[in-house]
Amino acid sequence: MESFLAALGQRIRALRTEDFSQEDFAAEVDVFRSHMSLIEQGQVDLRLSTVYRIARGLDLSVSELLDLETQAGVSTETASETGQ
């Protein structure tokens, strides 16, 4: 789960920085800037409503936002999933 949250946070940060500062994006999706920081660091288990607002703020569907497997350099597999 931790690797998923970290990958999601990295994806949100990468997509956000194209158009928004962290503070502006947090205001856009109705979360505190400090909470957005924790989200981007992968330290928060997000509510579905927050994921939805973030996706909308990035002009993506929720499925597009959560599609981490097709993103270059991002792997959400754990050692147990890869057999290591």
mmCIF file with all atom_site columns, N, CA, C and O in Angstrom, residues 6-49:
data_model
loop_
_atom_site.group_PDB
_atom_site.id
_atom_site.type_symbol
_atom_site.label_atom_id
_atom_site.label_alt_id
_atom_site.label_comp_id
_atom_site.label_asym_id
_atom_site.label_entity_id
_atom_site.label_seq_id
_atom_site.pdbx_PDB_ins_code
_atom_site.Cartn_x
_atom_site.Cartn_y
_atom_site.Cartn_z
_atom_site.occupancy
_atom_site.B_iso_or_equiv
_atom_site.pdbx_formal_charge
_atom_site.auth_seq_id
_atom_site.auth_comp_id
_atom_site.auth_asym_id
_atom_site.auth_atom_id
_atom_site.pdbx_PDB_model_num
ATOM 1   N N  . ALA A 1 6  ? 2.809   6.322  -2.434  1.00 0.00 ? 6  ALA A N  1
ATOM 2   C CA . ALA A 1 6  ? 3.967   7.111  -2.857  1.00 0.00 ? 6  ALA A CA 1
ATOM 3   C C  . ALA A 1 6  ? 3.911   7.386  -4.362  1.00 0.00 ? 6  ALA A C  1
ATOM 4   O O  . ALA A 1 6  ? 4.149   8.506  -4.809  1.00 0.00 ? 6  ALA A O  1
ATOM 5   N N  . ALA A 1 7  ? 3.572   6.359  -5.147  1.00 0.00 ? 7  ALA A N  1
ATOM 6   C CA . ALA A 1 7  ? 3.477   6.524  -6.601  1.00 0.00 ? 7  ALA A CA 1
ATOM 7   C C  . ALA A 1 7  ? 2.352   7.481  -6.970  1.00 0.00 ? 7  ALA A C  1
ATOM 8   O O  . ALA A 1 7  ? 2.511   8.327  -7.859  1.00 0.00 ? 7  ALA A O  1
ATOM 9   N N  . LEU A 1 8  ? 1.220   7.362  -6.292  1.00 0.00 ? 8  LEU A N  1
ATOM 10  C CA . LEU A 1 8  ? 0.103   8.273  -6.556  1.00 0.00 ? 8  LEU A CA 1
ATOM 11  C C  . LEU A 1 8  ? 0.488   9.709  -6.201  1.00 0.00 ? 8  LEU A C  1
ATOM 12  O O  . LEU A 1 8  ? 0.226   10.636 -6.966  1.00 0.00 ? 8  LEU A O  1
ATOM 13  N N  . GLY A 1 9  ? 1.132   9.891  -5.072  1.00 0.00 ? 9  GLY A N  1
ATOM 14  C CA . GLY A 1 9  ? 1.577   11.229 -4.682  1.00 0.00 ? 9  GLY A CA 1
ATOM 15  C C  . GLY A 1 9  ? 2.542   11.833 -5.680  1.00 0.00 ? 9  GLY A C  1
ATOM 16  O O  . GLY A 1 9  ? 2.436   13.006 -6.037  1.00 0.00 ? 9  GLY A O  1
ATOM 17  N N  . GLN A 1 10 ? 3.479   11.022 -6.173  1.00 0.00 ? 10 GLN A N  1
ATOM 18  C CA . GLN A 1 10 ? 4.428   11.502 -7.181  1.00 0.00 ? 10 GLN A CA 1
ATOM 19  C C  . GLN A 1 10 ? 3.702   11.888 -8.463  1.00 0.00 ? 10 GLN A C  1
ATOM 20  O O  . GLN A 1 10 ? 4.033   12.894 -9.099  1.00 0.00 ? 10 GLN A O  1
ATOM 21  N N  . ARG A 1 11 ? 2.719   11.090 -8.839  1.00 0.00 ? 11 ARG A N  1
ATOM 22  C CA . ARG A 1 11 ? 1.952   11.388 -10.064 1.00 0.00 ? 11 ARG A CA 1
ATOM 23  C C  . ARG A 1 11 ? 1.170   12.683 -9.907  1.00 0.00 ? 11 ARG A C  1
ATOM 24  O O  . ARG A 1 11 ? 1.151   13.524 -10.809 1.00 0.00 ? 11 ARG A O  1
ATOM 25  N N  . ILE A 1 12 ? 0.538   12.861 -8.770  1.00 0.00 ? 12 ILE A N  1
ATOM 26  C CA . ILE A 1 12 ? -0.225  14.088 -8.531  1.00 0.00 ? 12 ILE A CA 1
ATOM 27  C C  . ILE A 1 12 ? 0.706   15.291 -8.601  1.00 0.00 ? 12 ILE A C  1
ATOM 28  O O  . ILE A 1 12 ? 0.404   16.292 -9.254  1.00 0.00 ? 12 ILE A O  1
ATOM 29  N N  . ARG A 1 13 ? 1.861   15.203 -7.934  1.00 0.00 ? 13 ARG A N  1
ATOM 30  C CA . ARG A 1 13 ? 2.818   16.310 -7.940  1.00 0.00 ? 13 ARG A CA 1
ATOM 31  C C  . ARG A 1 13 ? 3.281   16.623 -9.362  1.00 0.00 ? 13 ARG A C  1
ATOM 32  O O  . ARG A 1 13 ? 3.315   17.786 -9.769  1.00 0.00 ? 13 ARG A O  1
ATOM 33  N N  . ALA A 1 14 ? 3.625   15.596 -10.117 1.00 0.00 ? 14 ALA A N  1
ATOM 34  C CA . ALA A 1 14 ? 4.105   15.802 -11.484 1.00 0.00 ? 14 ALA A CA 1
ATOM 35  C C  . ALA A 1 14 ? 3.045   16.466 -12.361 1.00 0.00 ? 14 ALA A C  1
ATOM 36  O O  . ALA A 1 14 ? 3.352   17.378 -13.130 1.00 0.00 ? 14 ALA A O  1
ATOM 37  N N  . LEU A 1 15 ? 1.815   16.031 -12.236 1.00 0.00 ? 15 LEU A N  1
ATOM 38  C CA . LEU A 1 15 ? 0.731   16.606 -13.036 1.00 0.00 ? 15 LEU A CA 1
ATOM 39  C C  . LEU A 1 15 ? 0.371   18.007 -12.558 1.00 0.00 ? 15 LEU A C  1
ATOM 40  O O  . LEU A 1 15 ? 0.073   18.885 -13.361 1.00 0.00 ? 15 LEU A O  1
ATOM 41  N N  . ARG A 1 16 ? 0.396   18.221 -11.264 1.00 0.00 ? 16 ARG A N  1
ATOM 42  C CA . ARG A 1 16 ? 0.030   19.506 -10.695 1.00 0.00 ? 16 ARG A CA 1
ATOM 43  C C  . ARG A 1 16 ? 1.018   20.601 -11.067 1.00 0.00 ? 16 ARG A C  1
ATOM 44  O O  . ARG A 1 16 ? 0.627   21.724 -11.378 1.00 0.00 ? 16 ARG A O  1
ATOM 45  N N  . THR A 1 17 ? 2.299   20.299 -11.038 1.00 0.00 ? 17 THR A N  1
ATOM 46  C CA . THR A 1 17 ? 3.307   21.339 -11.230 1.00 0.00 ? 17 THR A CA 1
ATOM 47  C C  . THR A 1 17 ? 3.293   21.940 -12.625 1.00 0.00 ? 17 THR A C  1
ATOM 48  O O  . THR A 1 17 ? 3.883   22.999 -12.841 1.00 0.00 ? 17 THR A O  1
ATOM 49  N N  . GLU A 1 18 ? 2.619   21.299 -13.559 1.00 0.00 ? 18 GLU A N  1
ATOM 50  C CA . GLU A 1 18 ? 2.497   21.868 -14.891 1.00 0.00 ? 18 GLU A CA 1
ATOM 51  C C  . GLU A 1 18 ? 1.645   23.140 -14.882 1.00 0.00 ? 18 GLU A C  1
ATOM 52  O O  . GLU A 1 18 ? 1.866   24.040 -15.687 1.00 0.00 ? 18 GLU A O  1
ATOM 53  N N  . ASP A 1 19 ? 0.679   23.225 -13.979 1.00 0.00 ? 19 ASP A N  1
ATOM 54  C CA . ASP A 1 19 ? -0.277  24.339 -13.990 1.00 0.00 ? 19 ASP A CA 1
ATOM 55  C C  . ASP A 1 19 ? -0.463  25.064 -12.667 1.00 0.00 ? 19 ASP A C  1
ATOM 56  O O  . ASP A 1 19 ? -0.980  26.181 -12.657 1.00 0.00 ? 19 ASP A O  1
ATOM 57  N N  . PHE A 1 20 ? -0.104  24.435 -11.544 1.00 0.00 ? 20 PHE A N  1
ATOM 58  C CA . PHE A 1 20 ? -0.449  24.986 -10.236 1.00 0.00 ? 20 PHE A CA 1
ATOM 59  C C  . PHE A 1 20 ? 0.728   24.932 -9.274  1.00 0.00 ? 20 PHE A C  1
ATOM 60  O O  . PHE A 1 20 ? 1.505   23.976 -9.297  1.00 0.00 ? 20 PHE A O  1
ATOM 61  N N  . SER A 1 21 ? 0.773   25.904 -8.377  1.00 0.00 ? 21 SER A N  1
ATOM 62  C CA . SER A 1 21 ? 1.606   25.745 -7.192  1.00 0.00 ? 21 SER A CA 1
ATOM 63  C C  . SER A 1 21 ? 0.859   24.794 -6.261  1.00 0.00 ? 21 SER A C  1
ATOM 64  O O  . SER A 1 21 ? -0.341  24.566 -6.417  1.00 0.00 ? 21 SER A O  1
ATOM 65  N N  . GLN A 1 22 ? 1.556   24.264 -5.289  1.00 0.00 ? 22 GLN A N  1
ATOM 66  C CA . GLN A 1 22 ? 0.896   23.357 -4.347  1.00 0.00 ? 22 GLN A CA 1
ATOM 67  C C  . GLN A 1 22 ? -0.228  24.079 -3.612  1.00 0.00 ? 22 GLN A C  1
ATOM 68  O O  . GLN A 1 22 ? -1.318  23.528 -3.436  1.00 0.00 ? 22 GLN A O  1
ATOM 69  N N  . GLU A 1 23 ? 0.021   25.302 -3.208  1.00 0.00 ? 23 GLU A N  1
ATOM 70  C CA . GLU A 1 23 ? -0.988  26.070 -2.473  1.00 0.00 ? 23 GLU A CA 1
ATOM 71  C C  . GLU A 1 23 ? -2.216  26.351 -3.334  1.00 0.00 ? 23 GLU A C  1
ATOM 72  O O  . GLU A 1 23 ? -3.355  26.185 -2.882  1.00 0.00 ? 23 GLU A O  1
ATOM 73  N N  . ASP A 1 24 ? -1.999  26.749 -4.577  1.00 0.00 ? 24 ASP A N  1
ATOM 74  C CA . ASP A 1 24 ? -3.122  27.041 -5.475  1.00 0.00 ? 24 ASP A CA 1
ATOM 75  C C  . ASP A 1 24 ? -3.930  25.777 -5.784  1.00 0.00 ? 24 ASP A C  1
ATOM 76  O O  . ASP A 1 24 ? -5.157  25.814 -5.829  1.00 0.00 ? 24 ASP A O  1
ATOM 77  N N  . PHE A 1 25 ? -3.226  24.669 -5.988  1.00 0.00 ? 25 PHE A N  1
ATOM 78  C CA . PHE A 1 25 ? -3.938  23.423 -6.294  1.00 0.00 ? 25 PHE A CA 1
ATOM 79  C C  . PHE A 1 25 ? -4.726  22.937 -5.089  1.00 0.00 ? 25 PHE A C  1
ATOM 80  O O  . PHE A 1 25 ? -5.863  22.474 -5.233  1.00 0.00 ? 25 PHE A O  1
ATOM 81  N N  . ALA A 1 26 ? -4.146  23.059 -3.910  1.00 0.00 ? 26 ALA A N  1
ATOM 82  C CA . ALA A 1 26 ? -4.862  22.661 -2.694  1.00 0.00 ? 26 ALA A CA 1
ATOM 83  C C  . ALA A 1 26 ? -6.168  23.450 -2.569  1.00 0.00 ? 26 ALA A C  1
ATOM 84  O O  . ALA A 1 26 ? -7.215  22.880 -2.254  1.00 0.00 ? 26 ALA A O  1
ATOM 85  N N  . ALA A 1 27 ? -6.097  24.742 -2.836  1.00 0.00 ? 27 ALA A N  1
ATOM 86  C CA . ALA A 1 27 ? -7.309  25.568 -2.784  1.00 0.00 ? 27 ALA A CA 1
ATOM 87  C C  . ALA A 1 27 ? -8.310  25.126 -3.860  1.00 0.00 ? 27 ALA A C  1
ATOM 88  O O  . ALA A 1 27 ? -9.518  25.073 -3.604  1.00 0.00 ? 27 ALA A O  1
ATOM 89  N N  . GLU A 1 28 ? -7.809  24.792 -5.039  1.00 0.00 ? 28 GLU A N  1
ATOM 90  C CA . GLU A 1 28 ? -8.664  24.352 -6.153  1.00 0.00 ? 28 GLU A CA 1
ATOM 91  C C  . GLU A 1 28 ? -9.448  23.096 -5.796  1.00 0.00 ? 28 GLU A C  1
ATOM 92  O O  . GLU A 1 28 ? -10.610 22.958 -6.184  1.00 0.00 ? 28 GLU A O  1
ATOM 93  N N  . VAL A 1 29 ? -8.820  22.171 -5.076  1.00 0.00 ? 29 VAL A N  1
ATOM 94  C CA . VAL A 1 29 ? -9.478  20.899 -4.761  1.00 0.00 ? 29 VAL A CA 1
ATOM 95  C C  . VAL A 1 29 ? -10.000 20.852 -3.331  1.00 0.00 ? 29 VAL A C  1
ATOM 96  O O  . VAL A 1 29 ? -10.432 19.798 -2.857  1.00 0.00 ? 29 VAL A O  1
ATOM 97  N N  . ASP A 1 30 ? -9.963  21.985 -2.648  1.00 0.00 ? 30 ASP A N  1
ATOM 98  C CA . ASP A 1 30 ? -10.568 22.144 -1.328  1.00 0.00 ? 30 ASP A CA 1
ATOM 99  C C  . ASP A 1 30 ? -9.930  21.261 -0.249  1.00 0.00 ? 30 ASP A C  1
ATOM 100 O O  . ASP A 1 30 ? -10.627 20.551 0.471   1.00 0.00 ? 30 ASP A O  1
ATOM 101 N N  . VAL A 1 31 ? -8.592  21.313 -0.186  1.00 0.00 ? 31 VAL A N  1
ATOM 102 C CA . VAL A 1 31 ? -7.865  20.688 0.922   1.00 0.00 ? 31 VAL A CA 1
ATOM 103 C C  . VAL A 1 31 ? -6.843  21.707 1.435   1.00 0.00 ? 31 VAL A C  1
ATOM 104 O O  . VAL A 1 31 ? -6.461  22.641 0.721   1.00 0.00 ? 31 VAL A O  1
ATOM 105 N N  . PHE A 1 32 ? -6.405  21.532 2.657   1.00 0.00 ? 32 PHE A N  1
ATOM 106 C CA . PHE A 1 32 ? -5.359  22.397 3.197   1.00 0.00 ? 32 PHE A CA 1
ATOM 107 C C  . PHE A 1 32 ? -4.047  22.122 2.458   1.00 0.00 ? 32 PHE A C  1
ATOM 108 O O  . PHE A 1 32 ? -3.783  20.997 2.042   1.00 0.00 ? 32 PHE A O  1
ATOM 109 N N  . ARG A 1 33 ? -3.208  23.143 2.328   1.00 0.00 ? 33 ARG A N  1
ATOM 110 C CA . ARG A 1 33 ? -1.924  22.981 1.661   1.00 0.00 ? 33 ARG A CA 1
ATOM 111 C C  . ARG A 1 33 ? -1.077  21.920 2.375   1.00 0.00 ? 33 ARG A C  1
ATOM 112 O O  . ARG A 1 33 ? -0.422  21.100 1.747   1.00 0.00 ? 33 ARG A O  1
ATOM 113 N N  . SER A 1 34 ? -1.115  21.911 3.694   1.00 0.00 ? 34 SER A N  1
ATOM 114 C CA . SER A 1 34 ? -0.340  20.921 4.450   1.00 0.00 ? 34 SER A CA 1
ATOM 115 C C  . SER A 1 34 ? -0.822  19.501 4.157   1.00 0.00 ? 34 SER A C  1
ATOM 116 O O  . SER A 1 34 ? -0.017  18.568 4.081   1.00 0.00 ? 34 SER A O  1
ATOM 117 N N  . HIS A 1 35 ? -2.126  19.337 3.950   1.00 0.00 ? 35 HIS A N  1
ATOM 118 C CA . HIS A 1 35 ? -2.671  18.019 3.610   1.00 0.00 ? 35 HIS A CA 1
ATOM 119 C C  . HIS A 1 35 ? -2.228  17.618 2.209   1.00 0.00 ? 35 HIS A C  1
ATOM 120 O O  . HIS A 1 35 ? -1.870  16.451 1.970   1.00 0.00 ? 35 HIS A O  1
ATOM 121 N N  . MET A 1 36 ? -2.215  18.582 1.274   1.00 0.00 ? 36 MET A N  1
ATOM 122 C CA . MET A 1 36 ? -1.753  18.291 -0.089  1.00 0.00 ? 36 MET A CA 1
ATOM 123 C C  . MET A 1 36 ? -0.290  17.870 -0.062  1.00 0.00 ? 36 MET A C  1
ATOM 124 O O  . MET A 1 36 ? 0.118   16.961 -0.790  1.00 0.00 ? 36 MET A O  1
ATOM 125 N N  . SER A 1 37 ? 0.500   18.486 0.787   1.00 0.00 ? 37 SER A N  1
ATOM 126 C CA . SER A 1 37 ? 1.904   18.104 0.926   1.00 0.00 ? 37 SER A CA 1
ATOM 127 C C  . SER A 1 37 ? 2.025   16.645 1.361   1.00 0.00 ? 37 SER A C  1
ATOM 128 O O  . SER A 1 37 ? 2.817   15.877 0.801   1.00 0.00 ? 37 SER A O  1
ATOM 129 N N  . LEU A 1 38 ? 1.234   16.253 2.345   1.00 0.00 ? 38 LEU A N  1
ATOM 130 C CA . LEU A 1 38 ? 1.246   14.863 2.816   1.00 0.00 ? 38 LEU A CA 1
ATOM 131 C C  . LEU A 1 38 ? 0.771   13.896 1.735   1.00 0.00 ? 38 LEU A C  1
ATOM 132 O O  . LEU A 1 38 ? 1.307   12.795 1.595   1.00 0.00 ? 38 LEU A O  1
ATOM 133 N N  . ILE A 1 39 ? -0.228  14.302 0.960   1.00 0.00 ? 39 ILE A N  1
ATOM 134 C CA . ILE A 1 39 ? -0.721  13.478 -0.149  1.00 0.00 ? 39 ILE A CA 1
ATOM 135 C C  . ILE A 1 39 ? 0.407   13.246 -1.151  1.00 0.00 ? 39 ILE A C  1
ATOM 136 O O  . ILE A 1 39 ? 0.670   12.116 -1.563  1.00 0.00 ? 39 ILE A O  1
ATOM 137 N N  . GLU A 1 40 ? 1.096   14.314 -1.533  1.00 0.00 ? 40 GLU A N  1
ATOM 138 C CA . GLU A 1 40 ? 2.154   14.211 -2.525  1.00 0.00 ? 40 GLU A CA 1
ATOM 139 C C  . GLU A 1 40 ? 3.356   13.424 -2.008  1.00 0.00 ? 40 GLU A C  1
ATOM 140 O O  . GLU A 1 40 ? 4.111   12.865 -2.791  1.00 0.00 ? 40 GLU A O  1
ATOM 141 N N  . GLN A 1 41 ? 3.521   13.349 -0.702  1.00 0.00 ? 41 GLN A N  1
ATOM 142 C CA . GLN A 1 41 ? 4.597   12.559 -0.101  1.00 0.00 ? 41 GLN A CA 1
ATOM 143 C C  . GLN A 1 41 ? 4.186   11.100 0.111   1.00 0.00 ? 41 GLN A C  1
ATOM 144 O O  . GLN A 1 41 ? 4.988   10.289 0.564   1.00 0.00 ? 41 GLN A O  1
ATOM 145 N N  . GLY A 1 42 ? 2.932   10.774 -0.199  1.00 0.00 ? 42 GLY A N  1
ATOM 146 C CA . GLY A 1 42 ? 2.443   9.410  -0.041  1.00 0.00 ? 42 GLY A CA 1
ATOM 147 C C  . GLY A 1 42 ? 2.196   9.022  1.402   1.00 0.00 ? 42 GLY A C  1
ATOM 148 O O  . GLY A 1 42 ? 2.212   7.855  1.756   1.00 0.00 ? 42 GLY A O  1
ATOM 149 N N  . GLN A 1 43 ? 1.922   10.009 2.251   1.00 0.00 ? 43 GLN A N  1
ATOM 150 C CA . GLN A 1 43 ? 1.738   9.756  3.672   1.00 0.00 ? 43 GLN A CA 1
ATOM 151 C C  . GLN A 1 43 ? 0.281   9.766  4.111   1.00 0.00 ? 43 GLN A C  1
ATOM 152 O O  . GLN A 1 43 ? 0.009   9.695  5.306   1.00 0.00 ? 43 GLN A O  1
ATOM 153 N N  . VAL A 1 44 ? -0.643  9.852  3.153   1.00 0.00 ? 44 VAL A N  1
ATOM 154 C CA . VAL A 1 44 ? -2.069  9.925  3.481   1.00 0.00 ? 44 VAL A CA 1
ATOM 155 C C  . VAL A 1 44 ? -2.821  8.881  2.673   1.00 0.00 ? 44 VAL A C  1
ATOM 156 O O  . VAL A 1 44 ? -2.633  8.759  1.464   1.00 0.00 ? 44 VAL A O  1
ATOM 157 N N  . ASP A 1 45 ? -3.677  8.123  3.346   1.00 0.00 ? 45 ASP A N  1
ATOM 158 C CA . ASP A 1 45 ? -4.585  7.204  2.679   1.00 0.00 ? 45 ASP A CA 1
ATOM 159 C C  . ASP A 1 45 ? -5.822  8.016  2.304   1.00 0.00 ? 45 ASP A C  1
ATOM 160 O O  . ASP A 1 45 ? -6.615  8.388  3.171   1.00 0.00 ? 45 ASP A O  1
ATOM 161 N N  . LEU A 1 46 ? -5.970  8.306  1.030   1.00 0.00 ? 46 LEU A N  1
ATOM 162 C CA . LEU A 1 46 ? -6.984  9.250  0.568   1.00 0.00 ? 46 LEU A CA 1
ATOM 163 C C  . LEU A 1 46 ? -8.396  8.706  0.591   1.00 0.00 ? 46 LEU A C  1
ATOM 164 O O  . LEU A 1 46 ? -8.629  7.527  0.318   1.00 0.00 ? 46 LEU A O  1
ATOM 165 N N  . ARG A 1 47 ? -9.328  9.591  0.890   1.00 0.00 ? 47 ARG A N  1
ATOM 166 C CA . ARG A 1 47 ? -10.754 9.270  0.726   1.00 0.00 ? 47 ARG A CA 1
ATOM 167 C C  . ARG A 1 47 ? -11.088 9.351  -0.756  1.00 0.00 ? 47 ARG A C  1
ATOM 168 O O  . ARG A 1 47 ? -10.473 10.105 -1.512  1.00 0.00 ? 47 ARG A O  1
ATOM 169 N N  . LEU A 1 48 ? -12.064 8.587  -1.162  1.00 0.00 ? 48 LEU A N  1
ATOM 170 C CA . LEU A 1 48 ? -12.469 8.574  -2.560  1.00 0.00 ? 48 LEU A CA 1
ATOM 171 C C  . LEU A 1 48 ? -12.911 9.960  -3.027  1.00 0.00 ? 48 LEU A C  1
ATOM 172 O O  . LEU A 1 48 ? -12.606 10.370 -4.150  1.00 0.00 ? 48 LEU A O  1
ATOM 173 N N  . SER A 1 49 ? -13.590 10.694 -2.167  1.00 0.00 ? 49 SER A N  1
ATOM 174 C CA . SER A 1 49 ? -14.037 12.034 -2.551  1.00 0.00 ? 49 SER A CA 1
ATOM 175 C C  . SER A 1 49 ? -12.850 12.959 -2.822  1.00 0.00 ? 49 SER A C  1
ATOM 176 O O  . SER A 1 49 ? -12.902 13.814 -3.714  1.00 0.00 ? 49 SER A O  1
#
